[in-house]
Structure formats: structure tokens, C-alpha cells
Coordinates of C-alpha atoms in Angstrom, one line a residue:
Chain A
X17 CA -9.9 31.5 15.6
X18 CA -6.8 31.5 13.5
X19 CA -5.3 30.0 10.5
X20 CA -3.1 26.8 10.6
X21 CA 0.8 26.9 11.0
X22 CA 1.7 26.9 7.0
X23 CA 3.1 23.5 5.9
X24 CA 0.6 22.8 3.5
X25 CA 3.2 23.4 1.3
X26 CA 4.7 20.3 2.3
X27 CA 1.7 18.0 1.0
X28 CA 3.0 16.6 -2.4
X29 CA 1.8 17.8 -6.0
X30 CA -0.9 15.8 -7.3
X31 CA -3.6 16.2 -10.5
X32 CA -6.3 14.9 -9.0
X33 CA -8.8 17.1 -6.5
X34 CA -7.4 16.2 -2.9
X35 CA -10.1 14.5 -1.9
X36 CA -9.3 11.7 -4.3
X37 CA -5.7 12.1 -3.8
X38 CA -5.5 11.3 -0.1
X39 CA -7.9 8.3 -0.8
X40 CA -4.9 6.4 -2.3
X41 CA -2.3 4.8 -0.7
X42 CA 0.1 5.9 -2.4
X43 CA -0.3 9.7 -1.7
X44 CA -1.5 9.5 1.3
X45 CA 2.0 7.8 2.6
X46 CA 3.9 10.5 0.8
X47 CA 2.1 12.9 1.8
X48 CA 2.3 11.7 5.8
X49 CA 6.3 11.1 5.0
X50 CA 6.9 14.4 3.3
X51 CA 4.6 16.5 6.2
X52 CA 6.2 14.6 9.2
X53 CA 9.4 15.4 7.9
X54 CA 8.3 19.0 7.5
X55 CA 7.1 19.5 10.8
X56 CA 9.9 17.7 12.8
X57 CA 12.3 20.5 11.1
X58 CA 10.4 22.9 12.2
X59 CA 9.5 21.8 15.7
X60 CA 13.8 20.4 15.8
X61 CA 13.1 16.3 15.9
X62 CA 13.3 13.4 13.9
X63 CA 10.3 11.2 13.3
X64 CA 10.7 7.3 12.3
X65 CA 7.4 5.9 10.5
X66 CA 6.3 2.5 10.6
X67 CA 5.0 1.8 7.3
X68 CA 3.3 -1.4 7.6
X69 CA 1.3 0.2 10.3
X70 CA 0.3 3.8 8.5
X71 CA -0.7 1.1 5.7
X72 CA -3.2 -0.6 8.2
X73 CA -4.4 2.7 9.3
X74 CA -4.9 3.8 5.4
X75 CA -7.3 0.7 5.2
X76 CA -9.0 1.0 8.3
X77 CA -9.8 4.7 7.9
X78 CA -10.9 4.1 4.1
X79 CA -13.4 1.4 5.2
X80 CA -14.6 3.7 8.6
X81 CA -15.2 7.1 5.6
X82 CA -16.6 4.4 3.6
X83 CA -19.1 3.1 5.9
X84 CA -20.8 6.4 7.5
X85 CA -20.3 8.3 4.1
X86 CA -24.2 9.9 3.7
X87 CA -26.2 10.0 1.0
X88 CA -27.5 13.6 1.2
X89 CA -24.9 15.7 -0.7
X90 CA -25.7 19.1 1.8
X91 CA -23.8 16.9 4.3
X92 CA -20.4 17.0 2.5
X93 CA -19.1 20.2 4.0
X94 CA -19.7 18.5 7.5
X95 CA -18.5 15.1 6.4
X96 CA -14.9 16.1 4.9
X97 CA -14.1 17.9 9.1
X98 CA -15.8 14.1 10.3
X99 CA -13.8 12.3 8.0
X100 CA -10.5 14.3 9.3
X101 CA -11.7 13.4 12.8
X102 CA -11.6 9.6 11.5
X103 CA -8.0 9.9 10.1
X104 CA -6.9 10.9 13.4
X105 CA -8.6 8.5 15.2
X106 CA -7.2 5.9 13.2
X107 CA -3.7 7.5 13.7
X108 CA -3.9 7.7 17.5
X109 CA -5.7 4.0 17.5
X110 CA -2.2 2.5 16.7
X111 CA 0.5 5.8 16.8
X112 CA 2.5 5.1 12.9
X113 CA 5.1 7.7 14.9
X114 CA 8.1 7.7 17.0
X115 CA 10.0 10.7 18.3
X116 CA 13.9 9.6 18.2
X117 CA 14.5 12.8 20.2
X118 CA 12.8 15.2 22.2
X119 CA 11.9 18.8 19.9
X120 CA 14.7 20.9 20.4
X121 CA 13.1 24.1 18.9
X122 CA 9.5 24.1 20.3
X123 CA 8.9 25.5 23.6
X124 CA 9.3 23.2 26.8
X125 CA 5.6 23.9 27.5
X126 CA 4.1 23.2 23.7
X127 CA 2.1 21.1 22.3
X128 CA 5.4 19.8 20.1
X129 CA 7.2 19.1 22.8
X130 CA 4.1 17.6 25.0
X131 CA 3.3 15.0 22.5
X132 CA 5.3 15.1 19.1
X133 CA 3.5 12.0 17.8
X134 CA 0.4 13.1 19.0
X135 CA 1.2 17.1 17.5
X136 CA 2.6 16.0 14.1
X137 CA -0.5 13.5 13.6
X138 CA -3.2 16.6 14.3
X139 CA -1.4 18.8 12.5
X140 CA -1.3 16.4 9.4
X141 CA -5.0 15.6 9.5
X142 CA -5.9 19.4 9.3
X143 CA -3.4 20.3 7.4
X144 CA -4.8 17.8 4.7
X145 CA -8.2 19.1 5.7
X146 CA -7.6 22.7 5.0
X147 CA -6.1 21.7 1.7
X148 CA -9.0 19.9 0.7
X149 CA -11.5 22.5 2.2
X150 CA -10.2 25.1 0.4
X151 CA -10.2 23.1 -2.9
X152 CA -13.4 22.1 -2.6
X153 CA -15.6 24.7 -0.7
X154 CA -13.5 27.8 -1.3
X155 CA -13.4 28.3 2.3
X156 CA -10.1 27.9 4.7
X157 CA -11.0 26.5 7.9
X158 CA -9.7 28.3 10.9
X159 CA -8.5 27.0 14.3
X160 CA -9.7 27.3 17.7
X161 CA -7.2 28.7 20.2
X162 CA -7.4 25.9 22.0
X163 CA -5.3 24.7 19.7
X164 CA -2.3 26.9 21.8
X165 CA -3.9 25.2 25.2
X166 CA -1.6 22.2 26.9
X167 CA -4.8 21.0 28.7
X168 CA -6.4 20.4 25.9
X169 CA -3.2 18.6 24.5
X170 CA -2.6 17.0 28.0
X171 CA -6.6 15.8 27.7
X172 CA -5.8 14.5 25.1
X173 CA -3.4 12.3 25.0
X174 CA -5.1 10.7 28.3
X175 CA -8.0 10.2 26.7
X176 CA -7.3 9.0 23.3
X177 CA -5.0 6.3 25.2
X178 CA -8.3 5.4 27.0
X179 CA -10.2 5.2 23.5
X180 CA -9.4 6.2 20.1
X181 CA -13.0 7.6 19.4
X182 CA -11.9 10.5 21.5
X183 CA -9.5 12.1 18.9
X184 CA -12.6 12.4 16.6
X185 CA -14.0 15.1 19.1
X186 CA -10.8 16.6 19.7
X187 CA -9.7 17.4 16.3
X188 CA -13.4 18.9 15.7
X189 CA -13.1 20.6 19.1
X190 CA -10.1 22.4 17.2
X191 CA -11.7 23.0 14.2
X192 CA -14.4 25.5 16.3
X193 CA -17.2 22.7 17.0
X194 CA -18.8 21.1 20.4
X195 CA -18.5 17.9 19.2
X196 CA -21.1 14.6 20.4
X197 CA -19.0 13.5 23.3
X198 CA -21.1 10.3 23.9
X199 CA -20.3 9.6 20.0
X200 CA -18.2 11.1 18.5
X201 CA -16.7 8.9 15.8
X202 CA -21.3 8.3 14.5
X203 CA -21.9 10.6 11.9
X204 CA -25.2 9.8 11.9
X205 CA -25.6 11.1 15.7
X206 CA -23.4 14.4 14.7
X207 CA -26.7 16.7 14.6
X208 CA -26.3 20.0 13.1
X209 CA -27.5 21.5 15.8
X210 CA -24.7 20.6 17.4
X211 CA -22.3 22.1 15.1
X212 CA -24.0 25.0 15.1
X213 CA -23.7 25.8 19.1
X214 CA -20.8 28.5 19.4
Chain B
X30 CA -3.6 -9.2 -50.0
X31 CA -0.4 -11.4 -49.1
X32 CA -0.8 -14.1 -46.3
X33 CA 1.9 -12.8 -43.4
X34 CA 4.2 -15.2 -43.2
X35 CA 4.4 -18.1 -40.8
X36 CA 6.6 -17.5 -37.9
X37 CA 8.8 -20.3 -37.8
X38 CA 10.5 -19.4 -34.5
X39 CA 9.7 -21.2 -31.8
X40 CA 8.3 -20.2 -28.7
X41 CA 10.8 -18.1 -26.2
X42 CA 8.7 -18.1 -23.2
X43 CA 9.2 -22.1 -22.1
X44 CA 13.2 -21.5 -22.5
X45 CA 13.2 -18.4 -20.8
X46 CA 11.3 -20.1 -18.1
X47 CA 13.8 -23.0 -18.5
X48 CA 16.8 -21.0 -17.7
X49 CA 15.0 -19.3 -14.9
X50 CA 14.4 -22.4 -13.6
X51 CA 18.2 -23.5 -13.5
X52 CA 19.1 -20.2 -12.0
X53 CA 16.5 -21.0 -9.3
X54 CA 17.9 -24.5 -8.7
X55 CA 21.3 -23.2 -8.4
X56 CA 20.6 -20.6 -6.5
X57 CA 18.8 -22.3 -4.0
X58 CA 21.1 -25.4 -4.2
X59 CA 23.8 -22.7 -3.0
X60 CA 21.4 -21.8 -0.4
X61 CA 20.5 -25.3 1.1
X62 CA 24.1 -25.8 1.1
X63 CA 24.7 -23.3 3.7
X64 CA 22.1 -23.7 5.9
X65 CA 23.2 -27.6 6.3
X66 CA 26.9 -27.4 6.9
X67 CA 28.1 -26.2 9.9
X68 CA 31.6 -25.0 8.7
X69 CA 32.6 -23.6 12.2
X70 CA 32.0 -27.1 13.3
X71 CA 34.4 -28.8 11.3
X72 CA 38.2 -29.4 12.0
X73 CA 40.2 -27.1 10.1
X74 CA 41.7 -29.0 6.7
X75 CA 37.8 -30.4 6.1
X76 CA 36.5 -26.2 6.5
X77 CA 39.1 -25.6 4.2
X78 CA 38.2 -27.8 1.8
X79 CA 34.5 -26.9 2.6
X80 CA 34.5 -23.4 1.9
X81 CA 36.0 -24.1 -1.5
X82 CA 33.3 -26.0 -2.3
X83 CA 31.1 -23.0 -1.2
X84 CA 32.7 -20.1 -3.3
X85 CA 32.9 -22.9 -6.4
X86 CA 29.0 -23.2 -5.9
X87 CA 28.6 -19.4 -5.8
X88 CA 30.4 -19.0 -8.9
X89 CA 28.5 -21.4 -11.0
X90 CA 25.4 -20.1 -9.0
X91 CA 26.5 -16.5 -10.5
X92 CA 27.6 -17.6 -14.0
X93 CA 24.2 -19.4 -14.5
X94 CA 22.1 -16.7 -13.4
X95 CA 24.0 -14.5 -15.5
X96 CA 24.1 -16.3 -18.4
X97 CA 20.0 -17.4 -17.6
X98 CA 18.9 -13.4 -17.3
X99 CA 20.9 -12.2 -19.8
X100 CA 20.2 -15.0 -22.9
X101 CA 16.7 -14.9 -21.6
X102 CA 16.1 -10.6 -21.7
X103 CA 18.4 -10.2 -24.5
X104 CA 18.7 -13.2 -27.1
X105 CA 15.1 -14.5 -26.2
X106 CA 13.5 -11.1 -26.3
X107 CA 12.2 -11.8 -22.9
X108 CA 10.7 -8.4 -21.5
X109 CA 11.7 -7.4 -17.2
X110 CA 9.9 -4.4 -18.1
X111 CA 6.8 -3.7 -16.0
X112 CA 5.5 -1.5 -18.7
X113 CA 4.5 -4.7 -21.1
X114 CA 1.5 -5.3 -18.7
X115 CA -1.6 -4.5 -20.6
X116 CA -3.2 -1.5 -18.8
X117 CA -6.9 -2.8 -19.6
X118 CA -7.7 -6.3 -19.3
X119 CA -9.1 -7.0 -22.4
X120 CA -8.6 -9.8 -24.5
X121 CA -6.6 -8.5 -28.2
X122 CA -3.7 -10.1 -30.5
X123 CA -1.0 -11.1 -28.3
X124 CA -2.2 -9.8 -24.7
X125 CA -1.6 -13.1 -23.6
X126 CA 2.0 -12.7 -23.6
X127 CA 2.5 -9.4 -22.6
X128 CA -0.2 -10.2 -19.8
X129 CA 2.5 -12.9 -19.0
X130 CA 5.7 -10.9 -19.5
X131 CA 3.9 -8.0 -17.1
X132 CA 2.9 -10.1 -14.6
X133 CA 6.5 -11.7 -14.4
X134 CA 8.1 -8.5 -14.0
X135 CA 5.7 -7.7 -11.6
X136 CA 5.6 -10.3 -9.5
X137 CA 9.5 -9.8 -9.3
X138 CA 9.5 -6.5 -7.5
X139 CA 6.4 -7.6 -5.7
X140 CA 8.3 -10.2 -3.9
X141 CA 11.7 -8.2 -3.8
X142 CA 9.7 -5.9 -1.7
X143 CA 8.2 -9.0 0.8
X144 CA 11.9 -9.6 1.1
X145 CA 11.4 -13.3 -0.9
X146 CA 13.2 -12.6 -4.3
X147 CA 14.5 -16.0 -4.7
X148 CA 11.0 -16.9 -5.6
X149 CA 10.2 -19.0 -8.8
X150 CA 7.5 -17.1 -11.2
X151 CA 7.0 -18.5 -14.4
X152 CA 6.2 -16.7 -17.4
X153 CA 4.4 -20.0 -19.2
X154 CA 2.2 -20.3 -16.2
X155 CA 0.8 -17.0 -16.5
X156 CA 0.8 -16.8 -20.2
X157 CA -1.6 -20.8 -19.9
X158 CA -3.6 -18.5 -16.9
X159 CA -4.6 -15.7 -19.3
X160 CA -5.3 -18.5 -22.2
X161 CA -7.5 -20.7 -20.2
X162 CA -9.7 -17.6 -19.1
X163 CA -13.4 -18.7 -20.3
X164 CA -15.4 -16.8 -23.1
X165 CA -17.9 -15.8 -20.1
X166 CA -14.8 -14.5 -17.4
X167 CA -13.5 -12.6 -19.8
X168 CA -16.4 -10.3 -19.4
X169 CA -18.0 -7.6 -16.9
X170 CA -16.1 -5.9 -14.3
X171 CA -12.5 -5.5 -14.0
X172 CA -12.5 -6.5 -10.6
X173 CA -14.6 -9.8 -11.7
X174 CA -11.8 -10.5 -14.6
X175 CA -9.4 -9.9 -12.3
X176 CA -10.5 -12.5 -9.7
X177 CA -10.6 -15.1 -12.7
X178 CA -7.3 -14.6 -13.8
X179 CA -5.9 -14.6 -10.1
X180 CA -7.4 -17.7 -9.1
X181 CA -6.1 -19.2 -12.7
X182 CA -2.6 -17.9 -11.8
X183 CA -2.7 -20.3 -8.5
X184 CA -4.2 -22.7 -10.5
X185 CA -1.3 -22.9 -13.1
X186 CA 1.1 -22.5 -10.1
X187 CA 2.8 -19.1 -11.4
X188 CA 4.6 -19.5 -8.0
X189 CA 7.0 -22.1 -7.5
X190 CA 9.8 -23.2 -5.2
X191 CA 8.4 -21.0 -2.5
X192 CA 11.0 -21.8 0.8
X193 CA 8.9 -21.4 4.7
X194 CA 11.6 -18.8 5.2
X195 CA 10.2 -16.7 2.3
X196 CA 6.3 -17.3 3.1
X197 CA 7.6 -16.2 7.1
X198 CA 7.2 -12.7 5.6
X199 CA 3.9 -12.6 4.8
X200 CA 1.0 -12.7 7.3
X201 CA -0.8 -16.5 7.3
X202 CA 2.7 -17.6 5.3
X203 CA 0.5 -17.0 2.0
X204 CA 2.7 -15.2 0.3
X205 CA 1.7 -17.1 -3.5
X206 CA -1.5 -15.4 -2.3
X207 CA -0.8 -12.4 -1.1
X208 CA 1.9 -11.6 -3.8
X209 CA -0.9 -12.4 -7.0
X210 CA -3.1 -10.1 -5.0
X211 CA -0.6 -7.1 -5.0
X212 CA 0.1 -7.3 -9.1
X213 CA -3.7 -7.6 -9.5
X214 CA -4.5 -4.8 -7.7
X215 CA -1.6 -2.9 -9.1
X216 CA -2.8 -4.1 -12.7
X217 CA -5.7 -2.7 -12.2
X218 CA -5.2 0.8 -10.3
X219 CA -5.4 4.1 -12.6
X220 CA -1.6 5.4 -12.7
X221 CA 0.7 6.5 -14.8
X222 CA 4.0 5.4 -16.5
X223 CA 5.7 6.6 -14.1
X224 CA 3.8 5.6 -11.3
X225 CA 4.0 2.1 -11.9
X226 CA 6.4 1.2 -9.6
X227 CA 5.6 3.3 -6.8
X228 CA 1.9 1.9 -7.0
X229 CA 3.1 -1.6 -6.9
X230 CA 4.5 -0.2 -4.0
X231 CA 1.6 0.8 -2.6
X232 CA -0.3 -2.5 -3.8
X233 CA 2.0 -5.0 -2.2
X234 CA 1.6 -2.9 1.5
X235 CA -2.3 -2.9 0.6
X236 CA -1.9 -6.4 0.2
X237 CA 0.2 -7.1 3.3
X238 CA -2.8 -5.5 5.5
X239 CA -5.5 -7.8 3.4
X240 CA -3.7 -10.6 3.6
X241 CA -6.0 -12.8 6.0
X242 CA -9.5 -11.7 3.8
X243 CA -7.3 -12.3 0.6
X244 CA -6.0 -15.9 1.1
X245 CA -9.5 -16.8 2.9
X246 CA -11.0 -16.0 -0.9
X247 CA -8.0 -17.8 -2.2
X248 CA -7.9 -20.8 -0.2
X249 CA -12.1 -21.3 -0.7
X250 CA -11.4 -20.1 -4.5
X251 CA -14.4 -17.6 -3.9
X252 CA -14.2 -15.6 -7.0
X253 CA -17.2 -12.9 -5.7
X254 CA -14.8 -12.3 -2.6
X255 CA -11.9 -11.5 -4.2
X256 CA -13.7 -9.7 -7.2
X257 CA -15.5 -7.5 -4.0
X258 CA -12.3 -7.4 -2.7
X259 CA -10.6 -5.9 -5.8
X260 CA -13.5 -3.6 -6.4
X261 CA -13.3 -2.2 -3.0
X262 CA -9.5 -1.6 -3.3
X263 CA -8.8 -1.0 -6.8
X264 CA -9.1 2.5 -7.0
X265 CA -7.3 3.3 -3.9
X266 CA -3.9 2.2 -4.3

């Protein structure tokens, strides 16, 4: 496991705990302009965001957190990686992105260069997640190493295409977990025994 | 203690709405004019002559509107400022015409921003809106105040002179609908100062991607559905 790439940085000031923050529309779009900008200089590209889409995405991920959000509060620390998982399944569901040009400093066979929408939208989502993991648990999630893997990217992208629910098992796949791969975006079905396999 | 004294001036907000009005019907005079004459179709003296007739029309068009916006802001006392809006919708001397002067200068970057600025809002119609709120919807929730006074805004037609190339922009062409929604939300989101215009922002693309739910409430006047809606969405903009 290691940490994230840091661009947390990038994520905009706000006074409210994160977890609030990224609920509103209006951070939530700077926050996705300010880190997409962020990581296309770094990776060399320039993104183009479609706003009315991220603004469909915003409402459809606030009702899908909304609607599976439990009741028992020993299920927080699980449901802020699930509700990550959500944001990117919403993100992939109808890709807000466009790469105007291939990366020009990321490796021919990354990630970056792989998928750039794809990348910048994973890295966002746990790059929020960290952020609001380490505000509110103390404790900095780390990343799998298949984070590094191009089979893992190249998986996917295929599958996500194929169904959006995908990306919730991907991004938890990255965060260290064997995720419910007959359900993946149903909390409810996420048992901790699950989460607890190595 | 002394009686205040009676204010003898009369009320600004019909004549500021008066003026706006003219600068509307100019504008969109000017408008209609170029959408029905096909200059490039004409023979040269009559395009000649035409197009003089065009920039004459867009001068008055500009003289009235700047005549209109600037006796209205400055010799009328008629507030653009978004910051008039009352920030809690309760009832207390004069919120009706700050209520009215708020939602004026909101709706006017709301529909800036849906690309329809041409738009007619009147100030009078939101001012009567607040005003003919009942004792009973002037209690509970925000969200159920809120709903009140948004269907009262249709009601008094805040709205006017809307063209089908400006309602094009918004999904359903309910634009009146989905443009009230956006400064009710925004009126009631927790922000600051200087937040306000990036949350009506925010509001007005909220708006955009709840505009079918929005005008269904609208167009059956269900009050629950829009105060659910505005409860769902308030504190999320």
C-alpha cells in the first residue's frame, strides 16, 4: 500500500468539515475544476469539462449517498470509501471529461496516458476521500498497488463502459478491499466480512 | 413620542417597472425588427435605407435603456444589488420590498446565465407575491414558505415577455419555472456575502438538471412537491 500522488493541495479552502463541503454544488465543481486542472499539469494535458453534465452527476450522486446512507453510525468509516465508489460511478456513468490532447508527460504505458478521463476522475474521487478521511477519522487511507497495474486500468475502462456499477468495486479494489462484485454499488449487501478479507 | 411623518413620496417600484418595461419593448422591438427583414434580400437603395432605420432603432433602443436603468437605480433608489434579498424569509417592516428588489436582481443574473437576459422581471409583481402570502404560508419550514411564494411569483407573473427563443434554453421550454426555482433555492442556501453570486451560480445549474420535477410541481401548482423539492436541495447548493 502506498499514499496517494499529492494534489490534495489542489482541493479549494473551505470552513466547513469536507464532508459537508463536497455535498454542495458549488464546491464540489470547484473543487473537480481546480483538481482536473492540477492533475492535467502534472500528467502534460488539457481537460475540457462539461458543466451541465458534472451538475447532473452532482444530483445523481447526492440522491444515490442519500438513499443507501445507514442508520447505524459504526458504519460511517465504511460508508465515506462507499460513497467515493458512488461519485465515481456517477462520473464514469456519463464521463464530465475530455482529453483535448494526449498526456505528454506521463509514461506511454500509464494509467494517464491509458485513460486520462478515466485517471483524473479516480484520482479526484480519492483524492477527496483521503481529504475527508483524514478530517474526519484521523486516519489517511492508503493505495493498493494495483493502483500502478494497466490491467487493472485496461479492466476497467471495459467494464465500466459495460456498466457504471463497476467503478464502485474498482475504486474500493484500490482502496485495499475485495469488493461485492455481484453488487457492488448495495451498501446494504457490502458485508464486513468482506472488507475485512485481505 | 412624535408621530414619524407621512411619507408623501410616491411609490418608485411601479415606475421603475414602467421604464423597464419601455426598455423591454424597445429592445425587443429592435429585435423583431431583425429577425423579419431580410436586408440581403432587398435591392440596394431600399437596404440602404433599411439599415438606417436599424442603427436609428438601436440608438433609441440604447438611449431608452440607458436612461430607464439609470433614472430607475439612481433617481428612483431602485436597488440591482443582490445583497437587498432578505437572507431569512420572515415577514418584518419593509421585507416586502427588499424581498422584491432581491428577487429582481436575482432573477437578472439567473437568466443572464440561461443565456435569456432580455427577459421581463417585474419588481411590482414580486413585491404583490410576498404581500399576498397568507397568515398560515408564512409559517413552518423555509422550504414550505418558499414553495408559497414561488408559486405566488407565477401567479403574479414576475416573468413577462418571455420569447420561444429564450425558453429554447431551458429543458421542457419552462424557463419562468425553472428560473423562480434557481433564486428560491439560492434565497434559501446558507452562504456568504460573498458567495452570493457564485451560489446562484450553482442554483440556476441545480435548477437546469431539476427542471422536469420542478415545472411538473409548477405546472400542477403542488406546493408539497416543490417545498420537498426545496428541502431536498436547499442545503446543497
Amino acid at each position: 500500500m502506498s499514499e496517494l500522488p499529492p494534489l490534495s493541495g489542489s482541493l479549494p479552502p473551505t470552513n466547513e468539515p469536507l464532508r459537508i463541503a463536497v455535498r454542495r454544488m458549488r464546491w464540489f465543481r470547484a473543487a473537480f475544476e481546480a483538481y482536473v486542472k492540477a492533475i492535467g499539469d502534472r500528467v502534460g494535458c488539457t481537460y475540457k469539462i462539461d458543466d451541465a453534465k458534472l451538475a447532473a452527476i452532482f444530483v445523481r450522486w447526492l440522491r444515490a449517498i442519500e438513499s443507501q446512507k445507514p442508520s447505524n453510525r459504526q458504519d460511517r468509516h465504511d460508508y465515506f470509501e462507499f460513497a467515493a465508489g458512488l461519485m465515481l460511478r456517477e462520473l464514469t456513468a456519463d464521463m464530465p471529461l475530455v482529453a483535448l490532447s494526449p498526456p505528454s508527460k506521463s509514461a506511454p504505458d500509464s494509467a494517464a496516458t491509458f485513460w486520462p478521463e478515466g485517471y483524473a476522475c479516480t484520482m479526484f474521487c480519492l483524492t477527496v476521500h483521503s481529504a475527508a478521511m483524514e478530517q474526519e477519522f484521523k486516519n489517511k487511507p492508503q493505495v493498493s498497488p494495483v493502483i500502478e497495474d494497466l490491467r487493472h486500468w485496461w479492466s476497467f475502462k471495459e467494464n465500466a463502459q459495460m456498466g457504471a456499477s463497476f467503478s464502485v468495486g474498482f475504486l474500493l479494489t484500490l482502496l485495499g478491499h475485495q469488493p461485492n462484485w455481484m453488487m457492488p454499488d448495495v451498501f446494504r449487501v457490502r458485508l464486513s466480512d468482506e472488507l475485512k478479507q485481505p | 413620542m412624535r408621530n414619524p411623518l407621512p411619507n408623501l413620496l410616491p411609490d418608485a417600484m411601479p415606475l421603475r417597472d414602467a421604464l423597464r418595461g419601455l426598455r423591454h419593448a424597445v429592445r425587443r422591438g429592435g429585435e423583431t425588427l431583425l429577425d423579419v427583414m431580410t436586408l440581403d434580400q432587398l435591392p440596394p437603395p431600399a437596404t440602404h435605407l433599411a439599415g438606417a432605420v436599424i442603427r436609428e432603432m438601436g440608438e433609441l433602443a440604447k438611449g431608452v435603456g440607458e436612461v430607464a436603468s439609470g433614472f430607475a437605480r439612481i433617481a428612483l433608489g431602485g436597488a440591482d444589488a443582490l445583497h437587498s434579498a432578505p437572507l431569512k424569509l420572515t415577514a418584518r417592516l419593509g421585507a416586502e420590498d427588499a424581498f422584491a428588489q432581491g428577487i429582481y436582481a436575482a432573477l437578472r443574473l439567473v437568466l443572464q446565465r440561461l443565456d435569456a437576459p432580455s427577459v421581463y422581471i417585474s419588481e411590482t409583481a414580486a413585491r404583490m407575491a410576498f404581500v399576498s402570502l397568507l397568515p398560515s404560508q408564512r409559517q413552518g419550514q423555509d422550504a414550505d414558505i418558499a414553495a408559497a411564494l414561488s408559486l405566488g411569483l407565477v401567479e403574479a407573473k414576475v416573468l413577462r415577455g418571455t420569447s420561444a427563443q429564450d425558453a429554447a434554453h431551458v429543458p421542457g421550454r419552462a424557463i419562468e419555472h425553472v428560473a423562480i426555482f434557481a433564486v428560491m433555492l439560492w434565497l434559501q442556501s446558507n452562504r456568504t456575502e460573498a458567495e452570493d453570486e457564485a451560489v446562484l451560480a450553482s442554483a440556476t445549474d441545480l435548477a437546469l438538471v431539476l427542471a422536469n420535477e420542478a415545472n411538473a410541481a409548477f405546472c400542477a401548482s403542488d406546493r408539497t412537491k416543490l417545498a420537498a423539492l426545496y428541502a431536498e436541495f436547499a442545503a446543497h447548493v
